[in-house]
mmCIF file of N, CA, C and O in Angstrom:
data_model
loop_
_atom_site.group_PDB
_atom_site.id
_atom_site.type_symbol
_atom_site.label_atom_id
_atom_site.label_comp_id
_atom_site.label_asym_id
_atom_site.label_seq_id
_atom_site.Cartn_x
_atom_site.Cartn_y
_atom_site.Cartn_z
ATOM 1 N N MET A 1 -11.254 7.340 8.010
ATOM 2 C CA MET A 1 -10.023 6.827 7.463
ATOM 3 C C MET A 1 -9.234 7.994 6.890
ATOM 4 O O MET A 1 -9.760 8.791 6.137
ATOM 5 N N ALA A 2 -7.966 8.076 7.237
ATOM 6 C CA ALA A 2 -7.040 9.030 6.631
ATOM 7 C C ALA A 2 -6.206 8.274 5.611
ATOM 8 O O ALA A 2 -5.983 7.076 5.760
ATOM 9 N N SER A 3 -5.745 8.950 4.563
ATOM 10 C CA SER A 3 -4.913 8.265 3.585
ATOM 11 C C SER A 3 -3.955 9.241 2.914
ATOM 12 O O SER A 3 -4.170 10.445 2.932
ATOM 13 N N ALA A 4 -2.889 8.686 2.371
ATOM 14 C CA ALA A 4 -1.938 9.442 1.553
ATOM 15 C C ALA A 4 -1.584 8.564 0.374
ATOM 16 O O ALA A 4 -1.613 7.343 0.477
ATOM 17 N N TYR A 5 -1.239 9.177 -0.755
ATOM 18 C CA TYR A 5 -1.029 8.403 -1.975
ATOM 19 C C TYR A 5 0.135 8.994 -2.755
ATOM 20 O O TYR A 5 0.303 10.197 -2.816
ATOM 21 N N THR A 6 0.927 8.143 -3.343
ATOM 22 C CA THR A 6 1.949 8.570 -4.289
ATOM 23 C C THR A 6 1.735 7.826 -5.593
ATOM 24 O O THR A 6 1.531 6.618 -5.604
ATOM 25 N N ASP A 7 1.751 8.550 -6.701
ATOM 26 C CA ASP A 7 1.526 7.888 -7.987
ATOM 27 C C ASP A 7 2.801 7.304 -8.574
ATOM 28 O O ASP A 7 2.760 6.639 -9.587
ATOM 29 N N THR A 8 3.946 7.514 -7.944
ATOM 30 C CA THR A 8 5.189 6.956 -8.444
ATOM 31 C C THR A 8 5.286 5.471 -8.120
ATOM 32 O O THR A 8 5.537 4.649 -8.978
ATOM 33 N N ALA A 9 5.087 5.128 -6.861
ATOM 34 C CA ALA A 9 5.179 3.733 -6.444
ATOM 35 C C ALA A 9 3.816 3.064 -6.394
ATOM 36 O O ALA A 9 3.729 1.884 -6.162
ATOM 37 N N HIS A 10 2.759 3.796 -6.615
ATOM 38 C CA HIS A 10 1.396 3.282 -6.557
ATOM 39 C C HIS A 10 1.122 2.665 -5.188
ATOM 40 O O HIS A 10 0.686 1.527 -5.075
ATOM 41 N N VAL A 11 1.463 3.433 -4.157
ATOM 42 C CA VAL A 11 1.272 3.006 -2.769
ATOM 43 C C VAL A 11 0.314 3.974 -2.098
ATOM 44 O O VAL A 11 0.443 5.194 -2.259
ATOM 45 N N ARG A 12 -0.637 3.431 -1.348
ATOM 46 C CA ARG A 12 -1.537 4.270 -0.556
ATOM 47 C C ARG A 12 -1.435 3.842 0.891
ATOM 48 O O ARG A 12 -1.551 2.656 1.204
ATOM 49 N N PHE A 13 -1.183 4.794 1.785
ATOM 50 C CA PHE A 13 -1.187 4.551 3.224
ATOM 51 C C PHE A 13 -2.567 4.892 3.759
ATOM 52 O O PHE A 13 -3.157 5.891 3.354
ATOM 53 N N GLU A 14 -3.069 4.054 4.665
ATOM 54 C CA GLU A 14 -4.385 4.280 5.266
ATOM 55 C C GLU A 14 -4.284 4.148 6.777
ATOM 56 O O GLU A 14 -3.635 3.230 7.273
ATOM 57 N N LEU A 15 -4.950 5.034 7.494
ATOM 58 C CA LEU A 15 -5.019 4.985 8.953
ATOM 59 C C LEU A 15 -6.476 4.800 9.349
ATOM 60 O O LEU A 15 -7.334 5.605 8.996
ATOM 61 N N TRP A 16 -6.744 3.716 10.073
ATOM 62 C CA TRP A 16 -8.099 3.350 10.462
ATOM 63 C C TRP A 16 -8.244 3.398 11.985
ATOM 64 O O TRP A 16 -7.280 3.171 12.712
ATOM 65 N N ASP A 17 -9.470 3.641 12.440
ATOM 66 C CA ASP A 17 -9.776 3.602 13.877
ATOM 67 C C ASP A 17 -9.984 2.179 14.364
ATOM 68 O O ASP A 17 -9.970 1.913 15.558
ATOM 69 N N GLU A 18 -10.219 1.274 13.452
ATOM 70 C CA GLU A 18 -10.478 -0.141 13.754
ATOM 71 C C GLU A 18 -9.903 -0.965 12.612
ATOM 72 O O GLU A 18 -9.486 -0.403 11.597
ATOM 73 N N PRO A 19 -9.877 -2.299 12.727
ATOM 74 C CA PRO A 19 -9.359 -3.096 11.609
ATOM 75 C C PRO A 19 -10.144 -2.799 10.325
ATOM 76 O O PRO A 19 -11.375 -2.798 10.339
ATOM 77 N N PRO A 20 -9.449 -2.506 9.229
ATOM 78 C CA PRO A 20 -10.154 -2.227 7.976
ATOM 79 C C PRO A 20 -10.822 -3.493 7.448
ATOM 80 O O PRO A 20 -10.378 -4.606 7.736
ATOM 81 N N PRO A 21 -11.883 -3.322 6.676
ATOM 82 C CA PRO A 21 -12.535 -4.503 6.106
ATOM 83 C C PRO A 21 -11.596 -5.232 5.149
ATOM 84 O O PRO A 21 -10.782 -4.621 4.467
ATOM 85 N N VAL A 22 -11.727 -6.533 5.107
ATOM 86 C CA VAL A 22 -10.953 -7.353 4.172
ATOM 87 C C VAL A 22 -11.625 -7.238 2.810
ATOM 88 O O VAL A 22 -12.844 -7.328 2.693
ATOM 89 N N ASP A 23 -10.819 -7.017 1.784
ATOM 90 C CA ASP A 23 -11.372 -6.911 0.433
ATOM 91 C C ASP A 23 -10.738 -7.962 -0.475
ATOM 92 O O ASP A 23 -10.049 -8.861 -0.004
ATOM 93 N N ALA A 24 -10.939 -7.831 -1.761
ATOM 94 C CA ALA A 24 -10.467 -8.850 -2.709
ATOM 95 C C ALA A 24 -8.991 -8.688 -3.076
ATOM 96 O O ALA A 24 -8.487 -9.454 -3.874
ATOM 97 N N TRP A 25 -8.300 -7.715 -2.495
ATOM 98 C CA TRP A 25 -6.879 -7.535 -2.774
ATOM 99 C C TRP A 25 -6.094 -8.685 -2.153
ATOM 100 O O TRP A 25 -6.489 -9.254 -1.141
ATOM 101 N N GLU A 26 -4.936 -9.013 -2.734
ATOM 102 C CA GLU A 26 -4.088 -10.094 -2.213
ATOM 103 C C GLU A 26 -3.302 -9.602 -1.005
ATOM 104 O O GLU A 26 -2.605 -8.590 -1.074
ATOM 105 N N GLU A 27 -3.415 -10.328 0.089
ATOM 106 C CA GLU A 27 -2.683 -9.961 1.300
ATOM 107 C C GLU A 27 -1.235 -10.423 1.195
ATOM 108 O O GLU A 27 -0.956 -11.579 0.920
ATOM 109 N N LEU A 28 -0.294 -9.496 1.425
ATOM 110 C CA LEU A 28 1.123 -9.821 1.389
ATOM 111 C C LEU A 28 1.690 -10.012 2.791
ATOM 112 O O LEU A 28 2.596 -10.816 2.992
ATOM 113 N N TRP A 29 1.172 -9.239 3.752
ATOM 114 C CA TRP A 29 1.699 -9.317 5.117
ATOM 115 C C TRP A 29 0.711 -8.671 6.072
ATOM 116 O O TRP A 29 0.091 -7.658 5.758
ATOM 117 N N THR A 30 0.572 -9.276 7.260
ATOM 118 C CA THR A 30 -0.182 -8.687 8.362
ATOM 119 C C THR A 30 0.627 -8.915 9.619
ATOM 120 O O THR A 30 1.185 -9.990 9.813
ATOM 121 N N GLY A 31 0.705 -7.898 10.457
ATOM 122 C CA GLY A 31 1.470 -8.039 11.691
ATOM 123 C C GLY A 31 1.424 -6.771 12.512
ATOM 124 O O GLY A 31 0.511 -5.957 12.375
ATOM 125 N N ARG A 32 2.424 -6.608 13.362
ATOM 126 C CA ARG A 32 2.534 -5.444 14.241
ATOM 127 C C ARG A 32 3.788 -4.672 13.853
ATOM 128 O O ARG A 32 4.797 -5.269 13.474
ATOM 129 N N LEU A 33 3.718 -3.350 13.955
ATOM 130 C CA LEU A 33 4.824 -2.497 13.554
ATOM 131 C C LEU A 33 4.992 -1.382 14.587
ATOM 132 O O LEU A 33 4.044 -0.652 14.861
ATOM 133 N N LEU A 34 6.187 -1.258 15.146
ATOM 134 C CA LEU A 34 6.500 -0.183 16.081
ATOM 135 C C LEU A 34 7.008 1.011 15.291
ATOM 136 O O LEU A 34 7.951 0.898 14.516
ATOM 137 N N SER A 35 6.385 2.162 15.502
ATOM 138 C CA SER A 35 6.851 3.399 14.884
ATOM 139 C C SER A 35 7.269 4.352 15.994
ATOM 140 O O SER A 35 6.430 4.885 16.709
ATOM 141 N N LYS A 36 8.573 4.525 16.152
ATOM 142 C CA LYS A 36 9.103 5.426 17.188
ATOM 143 C C LYS A 36 8.772 6.885 16.869
ATOM 144 O O LYS A 36 8.453 7.655 17.753
ATOM 145 N N SER A 37 8.855 7.267 15.604
ATOM 146 C CA SER A 37 8.648 8.662 15.214
ATOM 147 C C SER A 37 7.187 8.987 14.927
ATOM 148 O O SER A 37 6.798 10.152 14.920
ATOM 149 N N GLY A 38 6.383 7.966 14.637
ATOM 150 C CA GLY A 38 5.006 8.210 14.205
ATOM 151 C C GLY A 38 4.901 8.435 12.710
ATOM 152 O O GLY A 38 3.823 8.709 12.193
ATOM 153 N N LEU A 39 6.023 8.315 12.007
ATOM 154 C CA LEU A 39 6.042 8.504 10.559
ATOM 155 C C LEU A 39 6.404 7.201 9.864
ATOM 156 O O LEU A 39 7.228 6.440 10.354
ATOM 157 N N VAL A 40 5.773 6.946 8.738
ATOM 158 C CA VAL A 40 6.143 5.826 7.862
ATOM 159 C C VAL A 40 6.272 6.394 6.462
ATOM 160 O O VAL A 40 5.757 7.473 6.170
ATOM 161 N N GLY A 41 6.968 5.682 5.600
ATOM 162 C CA GLY A 41 7.136 6.216 4.268
ATOM 163 C C GLY A 41 7.488 5.165 3.247
ATOM 164 O O GLY A 41 7.751 4.015 3.578
ATOM 165 N N ALA A 42 7.478 5.601 2.005
ATOM 166 C CA ALA A 42 7.898 4.769 0.887
ATOM 167 C C ALA A 42 8.798 5.631 0.024
ATOM 168 O O ALA A 42 8.534 6.816 -0.172
ATOM 169 N N GLY A 43 9.863 5.014 -0.444
ATOM 170 C CA GLY A 43 10.805 5.750 -1.275
ATOM 171 C C GLY A 43 11.130 4.984 -2.527
ATOM 172 O O GLY A 43 10.934 3.771 -2.593
ATOM 173 N N GLY A 44 11.628 5.693 -3.504
ATOM 174 C CA GLY A 44 12.017 5.062 -4.761
ATOM 175 C C GLY A 44 13.237 4.191 -4.583
ATOM 176 O O GLY A 44 14.128 4.505 -3.811
ATOM 177 N N TRP A 45 13.272 3.068 -5.271
ATOM 178 C CA TRP A 45 14.404 2.156 -5.203
ATOM 179 C C TRP A 45 15.227 2.199 -6.491
ATOM 180 O O TRP A 45 16.175 1.493 -6.634
ATOM 181 N N ALA A 46 14.825 3.052 -7.413
ATOM 182 C CA ALA A 46 15.577 3.218 -8.660
ATOM 183 C C ALA A 46 15.527 4.693 -9.039
ATOM 184 O O ALA A 46 14.685 5.442 -8.549
ATOM 185 N N SER A 47 16.406 5.099 -9.904
ATOM 186 C CA SER A 47 16.464 6.512 -10.286
ATOM 187 C C SER A 47 15.172 6.979 -10.956
ATOM 188 O O SER A 47 14.842 8.156 -10.906
ATOM 189 N N ILE A 48 14.415 6.061 -11.570
ATOM 190 C CA ILE A 48 13.159 6.464 -12.202
ATOM 191 C C ILE A 48 12.032 6.607 -11.184
ATOM 192 O O ILE A 48 10.987 7.126 -11.495
ATOM 193 N N CYS A 49 12.258 6.164 -9.948
ATOM 194 C CA CYS A 49 11.248 6.241 -8.889
ATOM 195 C C CYS A 49 11.791 7.116 -7.763
ATOM 196 O O CYS A 49 11.972 6.661 -6.651
ATOM 197 N N ALA A 50 12.045 8.361 -8.038
ATOM 198 C CA ALA A 50 12.728 9.214 -7.081
ATOM 199 C C ALA A 50 11.780 9.944 -6.129
ATOM 200 O O ALA A 50 12.231 10.631 -5.235
ATOM 201 N N HIS A 51 10.480 9.818 -6.298
ATOM 202 C CA HIS A 51 9.525 10.523 -5.450
ATOM 203 C C HIS A 51 9.272 9.729 -4.169
ATOM 204 O O HIS A 51 8.885 8.575 -4.216
ATOM 205 N N ASP A 52 9.517 10.369 -3.029
ATOM 206 C CA ASP A 52 9.270 9.739 -1.735
ATOM 207 C C ASP A 52 7.970 10.280 -1.150
ATOM 208 O O ASP A 52 7.595 11.419 -1.416
ATOM 209 N N VAL A 53 7.299 9.481 -0.343
ATOM 210 C CA VAL A 53 6.105 9.938 0.352
ATOM 211 C C VAL A 53 6.248 9.571 1.821
ATOM 212 O O VAL A 53 6.791 8.518 2.164
ATOM 213 N N GLU A 54 5.798 10.462 2.684
ATOM 214 C CA GLU A 54 5.838 10.237 4.126
ATOM 215 C C GLU A 54 4.412 10.360 4.649
ATOM 216 O O GLU A 54 3.665 11.242 4.226
ATOM 217 N N PHE A 55 4.052 9.474 5.578
ATOM 218 C CA PHE A 55 2.697 9.457 6.134
ATOM 219 C C PHE A 55 2.788 9.551 7.646
ATOM 220 O O PHE A 55 3.524 8.793 8.275
ATOM 221 N N ASP A 56 2.066 10.490 8.223
ATOM 222 C CA ASP A 56 2.070 10.723 9.665
ATOM 223 C C ASP A 56 0.943 9.926 10.311
ATOM 224 O O ASP A 56 -0.230 10.154 10.032
ATOM 225 N N LEU A 57 1.322 8.983 11.179
ATOM 226 C CA LEU A 57 0.335 8.159 11.880
ATOM 227 C C LEU A 57 -0.315 8.901 13.045
ATOM 228 O O LEU A 57 -1.292 8.434 13.617
ATOM 229 N N GLY A 58 0.239 10.055 13.401
ATOM 230 C CA GLY A 58 -0.376 10.871 14.436
ATOM 231 C C GLY A 58 0.033 10.544 15.857
ATOM 232 O O GLY A 58 -0.371 11.242 16.785
ATOM 233 N N GLN A 59 0.809 9.491 16.067
ATOM 234 C CA GLN A 59 1.268 9.100 17.393
ATOM 235 C C GLN A 59 2.656 8.503 17.279
ATOM 236 O O GLN A 59 2.888 7.631 16.449
ATOM 237 N N SER A 60 3.569 8.955 18.145
ATOM 238 C CA SER A 60 4.907 8.365 18.182
ATOM 239 C C SER A 60 4.949 7.279 19.250
ATOM 240 O O SER A 60 4.038 7.163 20.080
ATOM 241 N N ASP A 61 6.008 6.478 19.225
ATOM 242 C CA ASP A 61 6.213 5.393 20.187
ATOM 243 C C ASP A 61 4.973 4.506 20.333
ATOM 244 O O ASP A 61 4.538 4.203 21.442
ATOM 245 N N THR A 62 4.426 4.112 19.206
ATOM 246 C CA THR A 62 3.198 3.307 19.205
ATOM 247 C C THR A 62 3.408 2.066 18.351
ATOM 248 O O THR A 62 4.029 2.122 17.292
ATOM 249 N N THR A 63 2.891 0.943 18.820
ATOM 250 C CA THR A 63 2.885 -0.283 18.029
ATOM 251 C C THR A 63 1.527 -0.386 17.343
ATOM 252 O O THR A 63 0.487 -0.349 18.002
ATOM 253 N N TRP A 64 1.559 -0.486 16.049
ATOM 254 C CA TRP A 64 0.350 -0.515 15.215
ATOM 255 C C TRP A 64 0.125 -1.907 14.643
ATOM 256 O O TRP A 64 1.067 -2.613 14.317
ATOM 257 N N SER A 65 -1.129 -2.257 14.482
ATOM 258 C CA SER A 65 -1.476 -3.392 13.634
ATOM 259 C C SER A 65 -1.366 -2.884 12.198
ATOM 260 O O SER A 65 -1.702 -1.724 11.921
ATOM 261 N N ALA A 66 -0.874 -3.734 11.304
ATOM 262 C CA ALA A 66 -0.661 -3.289 9.930
ATOM 263 C C ALA A 66 -0.941 -4.424 8.958
ATOM 264 O O ALA A 66 -0.794 -5.597 9.289
ATOM 265 N N ARG A 67 -1.338 -4.034 7.767
ATOM 266 C CA ARG A 67 -1.593 -4.994 6.693
ATOM 267 C C ARG A 67 -1.103 -4.387 5.381
ATOM 268 O O ARG A 67 -1.342 -3.206 5.114
ATOM 269 N N VAL A 68 -0.430 -5.188 4.578
ATOM 270 C CA VAL A 68 -0.001 -4.768 3.239
ATOM 271 C C VAL A 68 -0.736 -5.660 2.238
ATOM 272 O O VAL A 68 -0.662 -6.888 2.322
ATOM 273 N N VAL A 69 -1.445 -5.015 1.317
ATOM 274 C CA VAL A 69 -2.190 -5.759 0.299
ATOM 275 C C VAL A 69 -1.839 -5.204 -1.073
ATOM 276 O O VAL A 69 -1.384 -4.068 -1.211
ATOM 277 N N THR A 70 -2.035 -6.027 -2.100
ATOM 278 C CA THR A 70 -1.709 -5.614 -3.461
ATOM 279 C C THR A 70 -2.808 -6.034 -4.427
ATOM 280 O O THR A 70 -3.565 -6.970 -4.171
ATOM 281 N N LYS A 71 -2.832 -5.320 -5.529
ATOM 282 C CA LYS A 71 -3.757 -5.636 -6.620
ATOM 283 C C LYS A 71 -3.012 -5.314 -7.912
ATOM 284 O O LYS A 71 -2.387 -4.265 -8.028
ATOM 285 N N ILE A 72 -3.056 -6.216 -8.860
ATOM 286 C CA ILE A 72 -2.372 -6.011 -10.142
ATOM 287 C C ILE A 72 -3.419 -5.775 -11.220
ATOM 288 O O ILE A 72 -4.340 -6.575 -11.391
ATOM 289 N N LEU A 73 -3.269 -4.669 -11.918
ATOM 290 C CA LEU A 73 -4.145 -4.335 -13.036
ATOM 291 C C LEU A 73 -3.342 -4.506 -14.314
ATOM 292 O O LEU A 73 -2.211 -4.028 -14.404
ATOM 293 N N GLN A 74 -3.890 -5.205 -15.274
ATOM 294 C CA GLN A 74 -3.171 -5.372 -16.537
ATOM 295 C C GLN A 74 -4.150 -5.529 -17.683
ATOM 296 O O GLN A 74 -5.317 -5.854 -17.481
ATOM 297 N N THR A 75 -3.641 -5.271 -18.875
ATOM 298 C CA THR A 75 -4.469 -5.381 -20.067
ATOM 299 C C THR A 75 -4.852 -6.837 -20.303
ATOM 300 O O THR A 75 -4.194 -7.756 -19.825
ATOM 301 N N GLU A 76 -5.894 -7.030 -21.036
ATOM 302 C CA GLU A 76 -6.329 -8.386 -21.371
ATOM 303 C C GLU A 76 -5.423 -8.974 -22.454
ATOM 304 O O GLU A 76 -4.786 -8.253 -23.215
ATOM 305 N N GLN A 77 -5.386 -10.304 -22.516
ATOM 306 C CA GLN A 77 -4.621 -10.999 -23.551
ATOM 307 C C GLN A 77 -5.284 -10.756 -24.900
ATOM 308 O O GLN A 77 -6.495 -10.904 -25.043
ATOM 309 N N GLU A 78 -4.494 -10.368 -25.859
ATOM 310 C CA GLU A 78 -4.981 -10.166 -27.213
ATOM 311 C C GLU A 78 -4.082 -10.976 -28.142
ATOM 312 O O GLU A 78 -2.853 -10.858 -28.089
ATOM 313 N N ALA A 79 -4.665 -11.822 -28.966
ATOM 314 C CA ALA A 79 -3.889 -12.687 -29.867
ATOM 315 C C ALA A 79 -2.897 -11.870 -30.690
ATOM 316 O O ALA A 79 -3.246 -10.834 -31.246
ATOM 317 N N GLY A 80 -1.650 -12.332 -30.720
ATOM 318 C CA GLY A 80 -0.623 -11.688 -31.520
ATOM 319 C C GLY A 80 0.084 -10.528 -30.833
ATOM 320 O O GLY A 80 0.930 -9.881 -31.433
ATOM 321 N N PHE A 81 -0.283 -10.244 -29.580
ATOM 322 C CA PHE A 81 0.352 -9.155 -28.844
ATOM 323 C C PHE A 81 0.932 -9.690 -27.535
ATOM 324 O O PHE A 81 0.499 -10.729 -27.050
ATOM 325 N N PRO A 82 1.901 -8.991 -26.962
ATOM 326 C CA PRO A 82 2.453 -9.435 -25.679
ATOM 327 C C PRO A 82 1.353 -9.551 -24.620
ATOM 328 O O PRO A 82 0.351 -8.831 -24.679
ATOM 329 N N TYR A 83 1.569 -10.447 -23.649
ATOM 330 C CA TYR A 83 0.556 -10.722 -22.624
ATOM 331 C C TYR A 83 0.146 -9.469 -21.863
ATOM 332 O O TYR A 83 -1.018 -9.148 -21.762
ATOM 333 N N ALA A 84 1.114 -8.773 -21.303
ATOM 334 C CA ALA A 84 0.780 -7.598 -20.508
ATOM 335 C C ALA A 84 1.365 -6.356 -21.175
ATOM 336 O O ALA A 84 2.480 -5.948 -20.898
ATOM 337 N N ILE A 85 0.605 -5.777 -22.075
ATOM 338 C CA ILE A 85 1.044 -4.544 -22.720
ATOM 339 C C ILE A 85 1.151 -3.453 -21.663
ATOM 340 O O ILE A 85 2.057 -2.658 -21.660
ATOM 341 N N ALA A 86 0.196 -3.449 -20.762
ATOM 342 C CA ALA A 86 0.214 -2.501 -19.643
ATOM 343 C C ALA A 86 -0.045 -3.272 -18.359
ATOM 344 O O ALA A 86 -0.924 -4.131 -18.313
ATOM 345 N N ARG A 87 0.755 -2.979 -17.336
ATOM 346 C CA ARG A 87 0.597 -3.642 -16.047
ATOM 347 C C ARG A 87 0.913 -2.624 -14.957
ATOM 348 O O ARG A 87 1.921 -1.938 -15.027
ATOM 349 N N VAL A 88 0.036 -2.535 -13.972
ATOM 350 C CA VAL A 88 0.201 -1.596 -12.865
ATOM 351 C C VAL A 88 0.030 -2.371 -11.564
ATOM 352 O O VAL A 88 -0.925 -3.134 -11.410
ATOM 353 N N GLU A 89 0.974 -2.191 -10.643
ATOM 354 C CA GLU A 89 0.873 -2.815 -9.327
ATOM 355 C C GLU A 89 0.467 -1.760 -8.310
ATOM 356 O O GLU A 89 1.100 -0.719 -8.198
ATOM 357 N N LEU A 90 -0.616 -2.035 -7.588
ATOM 358 C CA LEU A 90 -1.121 -1.142 -6.547
ATOM 359 C C LEU A 90 -0.879 -1.778 -5.187
ATOM 360 O O LEU A 90 -0.991 -2.995 -5.044
ATOM 361 N N TYR A 91 -0.555 -0.964 -4.199
ATOM 362 C CA TYR A 91 -0.350 -1.437 -2.838
ATOM 363 C C TYR A 91 -1.085 -0.545 -1.863
ATOM 364 O O TYR A 91 -1.076 0.676 -2.007
ATOM 365 N N LYS A 92 -1.733 -1.161 -0.875
ATOM 366 C CA LYS A 92 -2.324 -0.425 0.250
ATOM 367 C C LYS A 92 -1.597 -0.883 1.498
ATOM 368 O O LYS A 92 -1.413 -2.085 1.725
ATOM 369 N N ILE A 93 -1.156 0.075 2.298
ATOM 370 C CA ILE A 93 -0.544 -0.217 3.593
ATOM 371 C C ILE A 93 -1.480 0.377 4.640
ATOM 372 O O ILE A 93 -1.624 1.596 4.717
ATOM 373 N N GLN A 94 -2.126 -0.500 5.388
ATOM 374 C CA GLN A 94 -3.187 -0.103 6.309
ATOM 375 C C GLN A 94 -2.693 -0.220 7.753
ATOM 376 O O GLN A 94 -2.066 -1.214 8.111
ATOM 377 N N PHE A 95 -2.996 0.792 8.569
ATOM 378 C CA PHE A 95 -2.622 0.820 9.978
ATOM 379 C C PHE A 95 -3.862 1.040 10.834
ATOM 380 O O PHE A 95 -4.750 1.786 10.446
ATOM 381 N N TRP A 96 -3.891 0.387 11.992
ATOM 382 C CA TRP A 96 -4.940 0.620 12.976
ATOM 383 C C TRP A 96 -4.380 0.249 14.343
ATOM 384 O O TRP A 96 -3.401 -0.460 14.462
ATOM 385 N N SER A 97 -5.001 0.822 15.377
ATOM 386 C CA SER A 97 -4.501 0.544 16.729
ATOM 387 C C SER A 97 -5.326 -0.514 17.416
ATOM 388 O O SER A 97 -6.321 -0.953 16.943
#
């Protein structure tokens, strides 16, 4: 498995030789994706998220199987304090042929 990670958007790209194992992360989307250039990426959508990451799939003009999954990490509820003092959203974008 190859992977790339950016800590700004908390996104990890993964390239697999076969379908990756299903884990306890929540599935957001599974389907097919055509990449003409062989590159995929994630970019910031706000000025505070200005770091972009690009991931090379290693093959251009290829249709890939893909899955996007997420996992939310947050602090536990503590009486008298806001519900989520800290909350982090993680995403894995997995590709395989």
